Coordinates of C-alpha atoms in Angstrom, one line a residue:
Chain A
M6 CA 31.2 -14.9 -10.0
R7 CA 31.4 -13.0 -13.4
L8 CA 35.1 -11.4 -13.9
R9 CA 34.8 -7.5 -14.8
F10 CA 37.4 -5.1 -15.0
R11 CA 35.5 -1.3 -15.7
P12 CA 37.2 1.6 -15.7
V13 CA 36.2 4.5 -13.1
D14 CA 33.9 7.0 -14.3
G15 CA 33.6 9.6 -11.9
S16 CA 30.7 11.5 -14.1
F17 CA 28.2 9.1 -13.2
Y18 CA 27.8 8.5 -10.1
D19 CA 28.4 12.8 -10.4
L20 CA 24.9 12.9 -12.3
L21 CA 23.1 10.2 -9.9
A22 CA 24.2 12.0 -7.2
Q23 CA 22.7 15.1 -8.3
L24 CA 19.6 14.3 -9.6
A25 CA 18.5 12.4 -6.4
A26 CA 19.6 15.6 -4.2
Q27 CA 17.1 16.9 -6.9
L28 CA 14.4 14.6 -5.2
V29 CA 15.8 16.3 -1.9
T30 CA 14.3 19.6 -2.4
G31 CA 11.0 18.9 -4.6
A32 CA 10.3 16.9 -0.7
A33 CA 10.8 19.4 0.6
L34 CA 9.3 21.5 -1.0
L35 CA 5.9 19.4 -0.8
A36 CA 6.3 19.8 2.7
E37 CA 5.9 23.6 2.3
V38 CA 2.6 23.1 0.5
L39 CA 0.6 21.3 3.1
A40 CA 1.3 23.8 5.2
E41 CA -1.0 25.7 6.4
G42 CA -1.1 29.6 5.0
A43 CA 0.5 28.7 2.2
D44 CA 1.4 30.5 -1.5
R45 CA 0.7 27.8 -3.5
E46 CA 1.1 29.0 -6.7
A47 CA 4.4 29.3 -6.1
V48 CA 5.6 26.2 -4.6
A49 CA 4.0 24.4 -7.6
E50 CA 6.1 27.1 -9.5
R51 CA 10.2 26.6 -8.0
M52 CA 9.2 22.6 -8.0
R53 CA 8.2 22.7 -11.9
D54 CA 12.3 24.3 -11.9
A55 CA 13.5 21.7 -9.8
E56 CA 12.1 19.2 -11.8
H57 CA 13.1 20.9 -14.6
V58 CA 16.9 20.4 -13.5
A59 CA 16.3 16.8 -12.4
D60 CA 15.1 16.8 -16.5
E61 CA 18.6 17.6 -17.2
F62 CA 19.8 15.9 -15.5
A63 CA 18.7 13.0 -16.5
H64 CA 19.1 13.8 -19.5
A65 CA 23.0 14.6 -19.1
L66 CA 23.2 11.1 -17.8
F67 CA 21.4 9.4 -21.0
K68 CA 23.6 11.7 -23.0
Q69 CA 26.8 10.3 -21.3
A70 CA 25.5 6.5 -21.4
N71 CA 24.9 6.7 -25.2
S72 CA 28.2 8.0 -25.9
T73 CA 30.9 5.7 -23.5
F74 CA 31.9 2.7 -24.5
V75 CA 32.4 1.2 -20.9
T76 CA 30.4 2.3 -18.6
P77 CA 30.6 0.9 -14.9
F78 CA 28.1 -0.7 -14.3
D79 CA 25.2 -2.1 -16.8
R80 CA 23.9 0.7 -19.6
E81 CA 20.1 -0.6 -19.0
D82 CA 20.7 -0.4 -15.3
I83 CA 22.5 3.3 -16.1
Y84 CA 18.7 4.0 -17.9
A85 CA 16.6 2.4 -14.9
L86 CA 18.0 4.4 -12.5
G87 CA 17.9 7.8 -13.7
G88 CA 14.2 6.9 -15.6
A89 CA 13.0 6.0 -12.1
L90 CA 14.1 9.3 -10.7
D91 CA 13.6 10.8 -12.6
D92 CA 9.7 9.5 -12.4
V93 CA 9.9 10.1 -8.5
M94 CA 10.1 13.8 -9.5
D95 CA 7.8 13.8 -11.6
L96 CA 4.8 12.4 -9.1
M97 CA 5.8 14.9 -6.6
D98 CA 5.7 17.7 -8.8
E99 CA 2.5 16.0 -9.2
V100 CA 1.5 16.4 -6.6
V101 CA 2.1 19.7 -6.4
D102 CA 0.2 20.9 -8.5
M103 CA -2.5 19.1 -7.5
I104 CA -3.3 20.2 -4.3
H105 CA -3.0 24.3 -6.2
L106 CA -5.0 23.0 -9.9
Y107 CA -7.5 21.6 -7.5
E108 CA -8.4 23.9 -5.2
V109 CA -8.2 21.3 -2.2
K110 CA -10.2 23.0 0.3
Q111 CA -9.0 21.0 3.6
L112 CA -6.5 18.6 3.4
P113 CA -6.4 15.3 5.6
A114 CA -3.1 15.2 7.9
M115 CA -2.0 11.5 7.5
L116 CA -1.0 13.5 4.1
S117 CA 2.3 15.3 6.4
E118 CA 2.6 11.7 7.9
Q119 CA 3.4 10.3 4.2
V120 CA 5.2 13.4 3.0
E121 CA 7.7 12.3 6.5
V122 CA 7.8 9.0 5.1
L123 CA 8.9 10.0 1.2
Q124 CA 11.3 13.0 2.7
R125 CA 12.8 9.9 4.3
C126 CA 13.4 7.8 0.8
A127 CA 14.9 10.6 -0.5
D128 CA 17.4 11.3 2.4
L129 CA 18.6 7.8 2.2
T130 CA 18.4 7.7 -1.9
A131 CA 20.3 11.2 -2.2
T132 CA 23.1 8.9 0.6
A133 CA 23.0 6.1 -1.1
M134 CA 24.2 7.4 -4.9
P135 CA 27.7 8.7 -4.2
S136 CA 28.3 4.8 -2.1
L137 CA 26.9 3.0 -5.9
R138 CA 30.6 2.7 -5.8
N139 CA 30.5 0.0 -4.0
P140 CA 27.2 -1.5 -3.6
G141 CA 27.1 -4.0 -1.4
S142 CA 27.2 -1.9 1.1
L143 CA 24.2 -0.3 0.3
E144 CA 22.4 -3.2 1.9
E145 CA 21.2 -0.8 4.6
Y146 CA 20.0 1.3 2.3
W147 CA 17.9 -1.1 0.3
I148 CA 15.9 -3.1 3.5
E149 CA 15.1 0.8 5.2
I150 CA 13.3 1.8 1.5
N151 CA 11.5 -1.5 1.5
R152 CA 10.7 -0.6 5.1
L153 CA 9.7 3.1 4.6
E154 CA 7.0 1.2 1.8
N155 CA 5.5 -0.8 3.6
T156 CA 5.3 2.2 6.5
G157 CA 4.0 4.0 2.9
D158 CA 2.1 1.7 2.2
R159 CA -0.4 1.9 5.6
N160 CA -1.2 5.1 5.4
H161 CA -2.3 5.2 2.3
R162 CA -4.7 2.5 3.4
R163 CA -5.9 4.0 6.2
I164 CA -6.2 7.3 4.5
L165 CA -8.4 5.9 1.7
A166 CA -10.7 4.9 5.0
D167 CA -10.5 8.0 6.4
L168 CA -11.5 9.4 2.6
F169 CA -14.2 7.3 2.6
S170 CA -15.5 7.6 6.7
G171 CA -17.9 9.7 5.5
E172 CA -16.8 14.0 6.8
Y173 CA -15.6 14.8 2.7
K174 CA -17.7 15.2 -0.8
A175 CA -17.7 12.3 -2.7
M176 CA -16.1 16.1 -5.2
E177 CA -13.6 16.4 -2.4
V178 CA -12.7 12.9 -2.3
L179 CA -12.4 12.5 -6.2
K180 CA -10.0 14.9 -6.2
L181 CA -8.0 13.9 -2.8
K182 CA -7.7 9.9 -4.0
D183 CA -5.3 11.5 -6.9
I184 CA -3.6 13.3 -5.0
V185 CA -3.0 10.8 -1.8
E186 CA -2.3 8.1 -5.1
S187 CA 0.4 10.1 -6.8
L188 CA 2.0 10.6 -3.6
E189 CA 2.4 6.5 -2.7
G190 CA 3.0 6.1 -6.6
A191 CA 5.9 8.4 -5.3
I192 CA 7.3 6.1 -2.5
D193 CA 6.7 3.0 -4.6
A194 CA 8.8 4.5 -7.4
F195 CA 11.6 5.2 -4.5
E196 CA 10.8 1.2 -3.7
H197 CA 11.8 0.6 -7.5
I198 CA 15.2 2.7 -6.9
A199 CA 16.2 0.4 -4.3
N200 CA 15.8 -3.0 -6.1
I201 CA 17.5 -1.5 -9.0
V202 CA 20.6 -1.3 -6.8
E203 CA 19.9 -4.6 -5.0
Q204 CA 20.0 -6.0 -8.5
I205 CA 23.2 -4.0 -10.0
A206 CA 24.6 -5.3 -6.2
V207 CA 23.9 -8.4 -6.9
K208 CA 25.6 -9.0 -10.5
E209 CA 28.4 -7.2 -9.0
T210 CA 29.8 -10.3 -6.1
Chain B
M4 CA 17.0 -23.8 -32.3
R5 CA 18.7 -23.4 -29.3
L6 CA 21.3 -26.3 -28.4
R7 CA 20.8 -26.4 -24.1
F8 CA 21.6 -28.5 -21.6
R9 CA 20.5 -28.5 -17.5
P10 CA 20.6 -29.9 -15.1
V11 CA 16.7 -30.7 -14.3
D12 CA 16.4 -29.0 -10.4
G13 CA 13.4 -30.1 -9.1
S14 CA 13.1 -27.2 -6.3
F15 CA 12.6 -24.5 -8.8
Y16 CA 9.3 -26.4 -10.3
D17 CA 8.1 -26.4 -6.7
L18 CA 8.0 -23.6 -5.0
L19 CA 6.5 -22.0 -7.9
A20 CA 3.9 -25.3 -7.5
Q21 CA 3.7 -23.5 -4.2
L22 CA 3.5 -19.8 -4.9
A23 CA 1.3 -21.3 -7.5
A24 CA -1.2 -22.8 -4.7
Q25 CA -1.5 -19.8 -2.3
L26 CA -3.0 -17.6 -5.2
V27 CA -5.5 -20.8 -5.0
T28 CA -6.4 -20.3 -1.7
G29 CA -6.4 -16.6 -1.8
A30 CA -8.9 -16.5 -4.9
A31 CA -10.5 -18.9 -2.1
L32 CA -11.1 -15.8 0.2
L33 CA -11.8 -13.6 -2.2
A34 CA -15.5 -16.0 -2.7
E35 CA -16.0 -16.4 1.2
V36 CA -14.9 -11.7 1.4
L37 CA -17.7 -11.5 -1.1
A38 CA -21.0 -14.4 0.9
E39 CA -23.2 -12.2 2.3
G40 CA -23.1 -12.0 6.6
A41 CA -19.6 -12.8 6.3
D42 CA -17.6 -11.7 8.9
R43 CA -15.1 -9.6 6.6
E44 CA -12.3 -8.6 9.1
A45 CA -12.1 -12.2 9.8
V46 CA -11.6 -13.3 5.8
A47 CA -8.7 -10.1 5.9
E48 CA -6.7 -11.7 8.7
R49 CA -6.4 -15.4 7.5
M50 CA -5.9 -12.9 3.8
R51 CA -3.2 -11.6 4.9
D52 CA -1.8 -14.2 5.8
A53 CA -1.8 -15.6 3.2
E54 CA 0.3 -12.9 1.7
H55 CA 2.8 -14.0 4.0
V56 CA 3.2 -17.0 3.3
A57 CA 3.3 -16.9 -0.7
D58 CA 6.2 -13.9 -0.2
E59 CA 8.0 -15.9 1.9
F60 CA 8.2 -19.0 -0.8
A61 CA 8.4 -15.9 -3.2
H62 CA 11.8 -15.2 -1.7
A63 CA 13.0 -18.5 -1.1
L64 CA 12.2 -18.5 -5.0
F65 CA 14.1 -15.0 -5.9
K66 CA 17.4 -16.2 -3.3
Q67 CA 18.0 -19.6 -4.8
A68 CA 18.2 -17.8 -8.6
N69 CA 20.3 -15.7 -7.5
S70 CA 22.7 -18.4 -6.3
T71 CA 22.6 -21.0 -8.5
F72 CA 24.7 -21.5 -11.2
V73 CA 22.1 -23.0 -13.9
T74 CA 19.0 -22.8 -13.6
P75 CA 15.9 -24.7 -15.4
F76 CA 15.3 -21.6 -17.5
D77 CA 16.5 -18.1 -17.9
R78 CA 17.0 -16.1 -15.0
E79 CA 14.8 -13.4 -15.3
D80 CA 11.3 -15.3 -16.7
I81 CA 12.4 -16.8 -13.3
Y82 CA 12.2 -13.6 -11.5
A83 CA 9.8 -12.3 -13.5
L84 CA 7.2 -15.5 -12.4
G85 CA 7.6 -15.4 -9.5
G86 CA 7.4 -11.5 -10.2
A87 CA 3.9 -11.6 -11.3
L88 CA 2.4 -14.4 -9.5
D89 CA 3.1 -12.8 -6.2
D90 CA 1.4 -10.5 -8.3
V91 CA -1.4 -11.0 -8.4
M92 CA -1.4 -12.0 -4.3
D93 CA -1.3 -8.5 -3.9
L94 CA -4.0 -7.4 -5.5
M95 CA -6.4 -9.6 -4.4
D96 CA -4.9 -8.9 -0.6
E97 CA -6.3 -5.4 -1.9
V98 CA -9.5 -6.1 -2.9
V99 CA -9.9 -7.9 0.4
D100 CA -8.4 -5.1 2.4
M101 CA -10.8 -3.0 0.2
I102 CA -13.8 -4.4 0.5
H103 CA -13.4 -4.7 4.6
L104 CA -11.9 -1.7 5.4
Y105 CA -14.2 0.5 3.2
E106 CA -17.4 -0.8 4.4
V107 CA -19.2 -0.9 1.3
K108 CA -22.3 -2.1 2.1
Q109 CA -24.2 -3.4 -1.4
L110 CA -21.2 -5.2 -3.7
P111 CA -22.7 -5.4 -6.9
A112 CA -24.1 -8.9 -7.8
M113 CA -21.5 -9.1 -11.0
L114 CA -18.9 -9.6 -8.8
S115 CA -19.2 -13.3 -7.7
E116 CA -19.1 -13.7 -11.3
Q117 CA -15.7 -12.2 -11.9
V118 CA -14.5 -13.1 -8.7
E119 CA -15.0 -16.9 -10.5
V120 CA -12.9 -15.6 -13.7
L121 CA -10.6 -15.1 -11.5
Q122 CA -10.9 -18.7 -9.8
R123 CA -10.2 -20.4 -12.9
C124 CA -7.1 -18.3 -13.7
A125 CA -5.7 -19.5 -10.4
D126 CA -6.9 -23.2 -11.4
L127 CA -5.0 -23.1 -14.2
T128 CA -1.8 -21.3 -13.1
A129 CA -1.8 -24.0 -10.4
T130 CA -2.2 -26.7 -12.0
A131 CA 0.5 -25.2 -15.2
M132 CA 3.3 -24.4 -12.1
P133 CA 4.2 -27.8 -12.1
S134 CA 4.3 -28.9 -16.1
L135 CA 6.4 -26.0 -16.6
R136 CA 9.2 -28.8 -16.9
N137 CA 8.0 -29.3 -20.5
P138 CA 6.3 -25.9 -20.9
G139 CA 5.3 -26.7 -24.9
S140 CA 2.9 -28.9 -23.0
L141 CA 1.0 -25.4 -21.7
E142 CA -0.7 -24.4 -24.8
E143 CA -3.6 -25.0 -24.2
Y144 CA -3.4 -23.1 -20.4
W145 CA -1.9 -20.2 -22.0
I146 CA -4.7 -19.7 -24.8
E147 CA -7.9 -20.9 -22.1
I148 CA -6.3 -18.1 -19.8
N149 CA -6.5 -15.3 -22.9
R150 CA -9.5 -16.6 -23.2
L151 CA -10.6 -16.2 -19.2
E152 CA -8.6 -12.2 -19.3
N153 CA -11.1 -11.5 -22.5
T154 CA -14.6 -12.4 -20.5
G155 CA -13.0 -10.2 -17.6
D156 CA -12.7 -7.5 -19.5
R157 CA -16.2 -8.2 -20.6
N158 CA -17.1 -8.4 -17.1
H159 CA -14.8 -5.4 -15.7
R160 CA -16.8 -2.7 -18.7
R161 CA -20.6 -4.6 -17.8
I162 CA -19.4 -3.9 -14.0
L163 CA -18.2 -0.4 -14.7
A164 CA -21.6 0.7 -16.9
D165 CA -24.0 -0.9 -13.8
L166 CA -21.6 1.3 -11.3
F167 CA -22.4 5.0 -13.6
S168 CA -26.4 3.4 -14.2
G169 CA -28.0 5.7 -11.6
E170 CA -28.5 2.4 -9.2
Y171 CA -25.7 3.6 -6.5
K172 CA -24.4 7.0 -5.0
A173 CA -21.2 8.5 -5.7
M174 CA -19.8 8.3 -2.9
E175 CA -19.9 4.3 -2.8
V176 CA -19.2 4.7 -6.7
L177 CA -16.0 5.7 -5.3
K178 CA -14.8 2.9 -3.3
L179 CA -16.4 -0.2 -5.6
K180 CA -14.5 1.2 -8.3
D181 CA -10.9 0.9 -6.5
I182 CA -12.6 -2.8 -6.0
V183 CA -13.6 -3.4 -9.2
E184 CA -10.6 -2.5 -10.8
S185 CA -8.0 -4.0 -8.6
L186 CA -10.4 -7.0 -8.9
E187 CA -9.4 -6.2 -13.1
G188 CA -6.1 -6.0 -11.8
A189 CA -5.9 -9.6 -10.9
I190 CA -6.8 -11.3 -14.0
D191 CA -4.7 -9.0 -15.7
A192 CA -1.7 -10.2 -14.2
F193 CA -2.7 -14.2 -14.8
E194 CA -3.0 -13.0 -18.3
H195 CA 1.7 -11.3 -17.6
I196 CA 2.1 -14.7 -15.7
A197 CA 0.6 -16.9 -18.7
N198 CA 2.3 -14.2 -21.9
I199 CA 5.6 -15.3 -19.7
V200 CA 5.2 -19.4 -19.8
E201 CA 4.1 -18.5 -23.4
Q202 CA 8.0 -16.8 -23.8
I203 CA 9.8 -19.6 -22.0
A204 CA 8.1 -22.5 -24.0
V205 CA 9.3 -20.2 -26.9
K206 CA 12.5 -20.3 -25.9
E207 CA 13.0 -23.9 -25.4
T208 CA 11.9 -24.9 -29.4
Chain C
M14 CA 29.7 1.4 -33.2
R15 CA 28.9 -2.3 -33.2
L16 CA 29.1 -4.3 -36.9
R17 CA 26.1 -5.8 -38.3
F18 CA 24.6 -7.5 -41.4
R19 CA 21.3 -7.8 -41.3
P20 CA 18.9 -9.1 -44.6
V21 CA 16.1 -6.7 -45.5
D22 CA 13.4 -8.4 -44.7
G23 CA 10.1 -5.2 -45.6
S24 CA 7.4 -7.6 -44.9
F25 CA 8.4 -6.7 -41.0
Y26 CA 7.9 -3.3 -42.0
D27 CA 5.0 -3.2 -44.0
L28 CA 3.3 -5.1 -41.0
L29 CA 4.5 -2.2 -39.1
A30 CA 3.3 -0.1 -40.8
Q31 CA -0.2 -1.5 -41.4
L32 CA -0.4 -1.5 -37.4
A33 CA -0.2 1.8 -37.4
A34 CA -2.3 2.7 -40.3
Q35 CA -5.0 1.2 -38.3
L36 CA -4.0 4.0 -35.9
V37 CA -4.4 7.1 -38.0
T38 CA -8.2 5.2 -38.7
G39 CA -9.2 4.9 -34.8
A40 CA -7.8 8.1 -34.3
A41 CA -10.6 9.2 -36.7
L42 CA -13.1 7.1 -35.2
L43 CA -12.1 9.1 -32.2
A44 CA -13.5 12.3 -33.8
E45 CA -16.4 10.9 -34.8
V46 CA -17.5 10.2 -32.0
L47 CA -17.7 13.2 -29.8
A48 CA -18.8 15.1 -32.8
E49 CA -22.7 16.9 -31.5
G50 CA -25.2 14.0 -32.9
A51 CA -23.0 11.2 -32.5
D52 CA -24.2 7.3 -33.1
R53 CA -21.7 6.1 -30.2
E54 CA -22.9 2.3 -30.5
A55 CA -22.5 2.5 -34.2
V56 CA -19.2 3.8 -34.3
A57 CA -17.8 2.1 -30.7
E58 CA -19.3 -1.3 -33.5
R59 CA -16.6 0.1 -36.3
M60 CA -13.1 0.6 -33.8
R61 CA -13.7 -2.8 -32.1
D62 CA -13.9 -3.4 -35.9
A63 CA -10.1 -1.8 -36.4
E64 CA -8.8 -3.5 -33.4
H65 CA -9.3 -6.5 -34.7
V66 CA -7.2 -6.1 -38.0
A67 CA -4.8 -4.5 -35.1
D68 CA -5.1 -7.3 -33.2
E69 CA -4.0 -9.7 -36.5
F70 CA -1.5 -7.3 -37.7
A71 CA 1.0 -7.9 -34.3
H72 CA -0.3 -11.3 -34.5
A73 CA 1.4 -11.5 -38.3
L74 CA 4.6 -9.3 -37.0
F75 CA 4.8 -11.8 -33.3
K76 CA 4.2 -14.8 -35.1
Q77 CA 6.9 -13.6 -38.2
A78 CA 9.8 -12.7 -35.3
N79 CA 9.0 -15.8 -34.1
S80 CA 10.1 -18.0 -37.1
T81 CA 12.7 -16.1 -38.7
F82 CA 16.1 -16.6 -37.9
V83 CA 17.4 -13.5 -38.7
T84 CA 15.1 -10.1 -38.6
P85 CA 16.0 -6.9 -39.7
F86 CA 16.7 -5.7 -35.5
D87 CA 16.1 -6.6 -32.4
R88 CA 13.5 -9.2 -31.8
E89 CA 12.6 -7.5 -28.7
D90 CA 12.2 -4.2 -30.6
I91 CA 9.8 -6.1 -32.9
Y92 CA 7.9 -7.0 -29.9
A93 CA 8.1 -4.5 -27.9
L94 CA 7.3 -2.3 -31.1
G95 CA 4.1 -4.2 -32.0
G96 CA 3.0 -4.5 -27.9
A97 CA 3.5 -0.2 -27.8
L98 CA 1.4 0.4 -31.1
D99 CA -1.5 -2.6 -30.0
D100 CA -2.2 -0.7 -26.7
V101 CA -2.5 2.6 -28.4
M102 CA -5.0 0.9 -30.0
D103 CA -6.4 -1.2 -26.9
L104 CA -6.8 2.7 -25.2
M105 CA -9.2 4.3 -28.2
D106 CA -10.8 1.4 -28.0
E107 CA -11.5 2.3 -23.9
V108 CA -12.5 5.4 -24.9
V109 CA -14.3 4.9 -27.8
D110 CA -16.5 1.9 -25.4
M111 CA -16.5 4.4 -22.3
I112 CA -18.5 7.1 -24.0
H113 CA -20.6 4.5 -25.4
L114 CA -21.5 2.8 -22.4
Y115 CA -21.3 5.3 -20.4
E116 CA -23.9 7.6 -21.4
V117 CA -21.8 10.6 -20.4
K118 CA -24.0 13.3 -21.1
Q119 CA -21.8 16.3 -21.3
L120 CA -18.4 16.4 -23.1
P121 CA -16.3 19.2 -22.0
A122 CA -14.9 21.1 -25.1
M123 CA -11.7 20.6 -23.8
L124 CA -11.6 16.5 -25.3
S125 CA -11.2 17.7 -28.8
E126 CA -8.6 19.4 -28.5
Q127 CA -6.9 16.1 -26.5
V128 CA -7.6 14.4 -30.1
E129 CA -6.8 16.3 -32.3
V130 CA -3.5 15.4 -30.3
L131 CA -4.4 11.7 -30.4
Q132 CA -4.7 12.6 -34.2
R133 CA -1.3 14.3 -34.4
C134 CA 0.3 11.8 -32.9
A135 CA -1.3 8.6 -35.1
D136 CA -0.3 10.2 -38.4
L137 CA 3.4 11.5 -37.6
T138 CA 4.0 7.9 -36.1
A139 CA 1.9 5.9 -39.8
T140 CA 5.0 7.9 -41.9
A141 CA 7.4 7.0 -39.6
M142 CA 7.0 2.8 -39.6
P143 CA 7.8 2.8 -43.5
S144 CA 11.3 4.6 -42.3
L145 CA 12.1 3.0 -39.9
R146 CA 14.7 0.8 -42.1
N147 CA 16.6 3.9 -41.9
P148 CA 15.8 4.7 -38.4
G149 CA 18.5 7.8 -38.1
S150 CA 16.4 9.7 -40.3
L151 CA 13.2 9.8 -37.9
E152 CA 14.8 12.1 -35.5
E153 CA 11.9 14.7 -35.9
Y154 CA 9.6 12.6 -35.8
W155 CA 10.5 11.5 -32.1
I156 CA 11.5 14.8 -30.8
E157 CA 7.9 15.9 -32.6
I158 CA 6.0 13.3 -30.5
N159 CA 7.6 14.5 -26.9
R160 CA 6.4 18.0 -28.3
L161 CA 3.1 16.5 -28.3
E162 CA 2.9 14.7 -25.5
N163 CA 4.1 18.1 -23.7
T164 CA 1.5 19.9 -24.9
G165 CA -1.4 16.8 -23.9
D166 CA 0.1 16.8 -20.9
R167 CA -0.6 20.1 -20.2
N168 CA -4.1 20.0 -21.9
H169 CA -4.3 16.7 -18.9
R170 CA -4.4 18.4 -16.7
R171 CA -6.1 21.7 -17.7
I172 CA -9.1 19.1 -18.7
L173 CA -9.3 17.1 -14.9
A174 CA -8.8 21.3 -13.8
D175 CA -12.3 22.4 -15.0
L176 CA -13.7 19.0 -14.2
F177 CA -13.3 19.8 -10.9
S178 CA -14.0 23.0 -11.6
G179 CA -18.0 22.5 -10.4
E180 CA -19.7 23.2 -13.0
Y181 CA -19.7 18.8 -13.0
K182 CA -21.5 16.6 -11.6
A183 CA -19.8 14.6 -9.3
M184 CA -21.0 10.7 -10.4
E185 CA -20.3 12.8 -14.8
V186 CA -16.8 13.4 -13.6
L187 CA -16.7 10.2 -12.5
K188 CA -17.6 8.9 -15.8
L189 CA -15.7 11.8 -17.6
K190 CA -12.0 11.2 -15.7
D191 CA -11.7 7.5 -17.0
I192 CA -12.1 8.8 -19.9
V193 CA -9.9 11.6 -20.2
E194 CA -7.9 9.5 -18.6
S195 CA -7.5 6.5 -21.2
L196 CA -6.9 9.7 -23.8
E197 CA -4.0 10.6 -21.8
G198 CA -2.7 7.1 -21.6
A199 CA -2.6 6.6 -25.6
I200 CA -1.2 10.3 -25.4
D201 CA 1.9 8.3 -23.2
A202 CA 1.4 5.1 -25.2
F203 CA 3.0 6.6 -28.3
E204 CA 5.2 8.6 -27.0
H205 CA 6.2 4.6 -26.0
I206 CA 7.0 3.6 -29.7
A207 CA 9.1 6.9 -30.4
N208 CA 11.5 5.8 -27.1
I209 CA 11.6 2.6 -28.4
V210 CA 12.5 4.1 -32.2
E211 CA 14.8 6.2 -30.9
Q212 CA 16.0 3.0 -28.7
I213 CA 16.7 1.5 -32.2
A214 CA 18.2 4.1 -34.1
V215 CA 21.0 4.6 -31.3
K216 CA 21.3 1.2 -30.8
E217 CA 22.0 1.2 -35.0
T218 CA 24.5 3.9 -35.3

């Protein structure tokens, strides 16, 4: 509806794609820390490194948005996207860190299912970012993320019901609830990214 | 201060009113699930249905906001209002679902008081929505919601102090805290709606 | 980049400075309630008074922003700043109230360290507000707040690991977790203030 002319600027898309690629790495580390016999401390350290790399991409993105006169899409949407991608990374880092620091004994089997949802979200998001040049083409991506978030929500409630079933001690439930909630927060943050992308697409039409 | 001319579009107000009416239904179901001998599973199912109906009104609202060139008030305020009304519904659904899934034994008596606050908020909000055509007339509504939110906040702290008094086992406290916090979150979300309405009124003057 | 001409209006800065000064008072009360043998109820009451004073400054600020045609910086940034300063106060009030209401027996020693971080944030913020006239001069302030927030985050994780170490009973952990999380929330809210100040500075250049 609105007329726009904006010079194509590749590096915004590159930075967003590189930031999203770190989320794929982060989700893989999350799957790794759940495996039996995992060296949790070592995984937590690699996660911290991945988180720092993501931080640097985010800063580069914000800096460029600040110093560029004409951005490929609304400046505020660039901030929102960068911030939301960064949020996912922070939450995944938190989960790995808590599994390590809290010395959780028994991880509910259903956690792996939830991490699979997260990995699928990360893959889809990393694939979507380079297509932001043509946001209208990303409808399938945001519909699928919304579907995954619903699955994650159902998983989350089932995991909580399991935690409260009487099988775990109150102290273990306290630890696991924190972990499980940050995990769900990360999936929600992926949905938030998809919502921003949808809004960008709506504005471009 | 700013001059405006906007064609009156009835259906925005209708959709907001219908969405708000679902909150009255939801709050009633919440009161129902607290009653002794309630069939919690059946109530949870009716709640889920009410939540789906609310979702559909919200989607219709967003779709219309997207496709209408001139909206009766700022497009972003329509999104914010629809989103906030939807948040209340999600939180009420969550509360009913948790009471059912967690198989909570003993519900603190003070919960009913808190649900009464919520019902009062829902009634006021449903009554306010059709008057959005003249937002300046809604001052009493938003003042009363802010007052109710303060009451809800005080109730919330008293309920928490009660949970921690030693009368409940740690495991039951864990379950009840989740429920009680989502309940307070729903009251907060009603205040958020009132704040948006106040901002719409400020802009119109 | 953008040309601006705005009449200097002293009272916006005064109100922000007075609001921020209440945070210094609040942080001192927080330190006081942690001391052994403190009269927790009396401190909680003084905290509530400080919170009301802050509320009044915030309302005066919002009222003035509503009724002034040309504000010294973006109206939305004034709302955001006032709201964020108010958030810190609410969270500090919540912490003092919980320590009082929950009748916590043993407060982890590390809590004092965290309150020191909070006091440092309050001091820096109160010093920064009067310099908002020249926001570009505040770079050191927001960098230091970001550094303090990182310290607070590390403290927070160490406190949680301590709570889960087995030294505390599940019921005490439940109480302390609430307190510790609101404390961290207050530090996060200080970072949020710093981010808003940074954005104001960016726009002015």
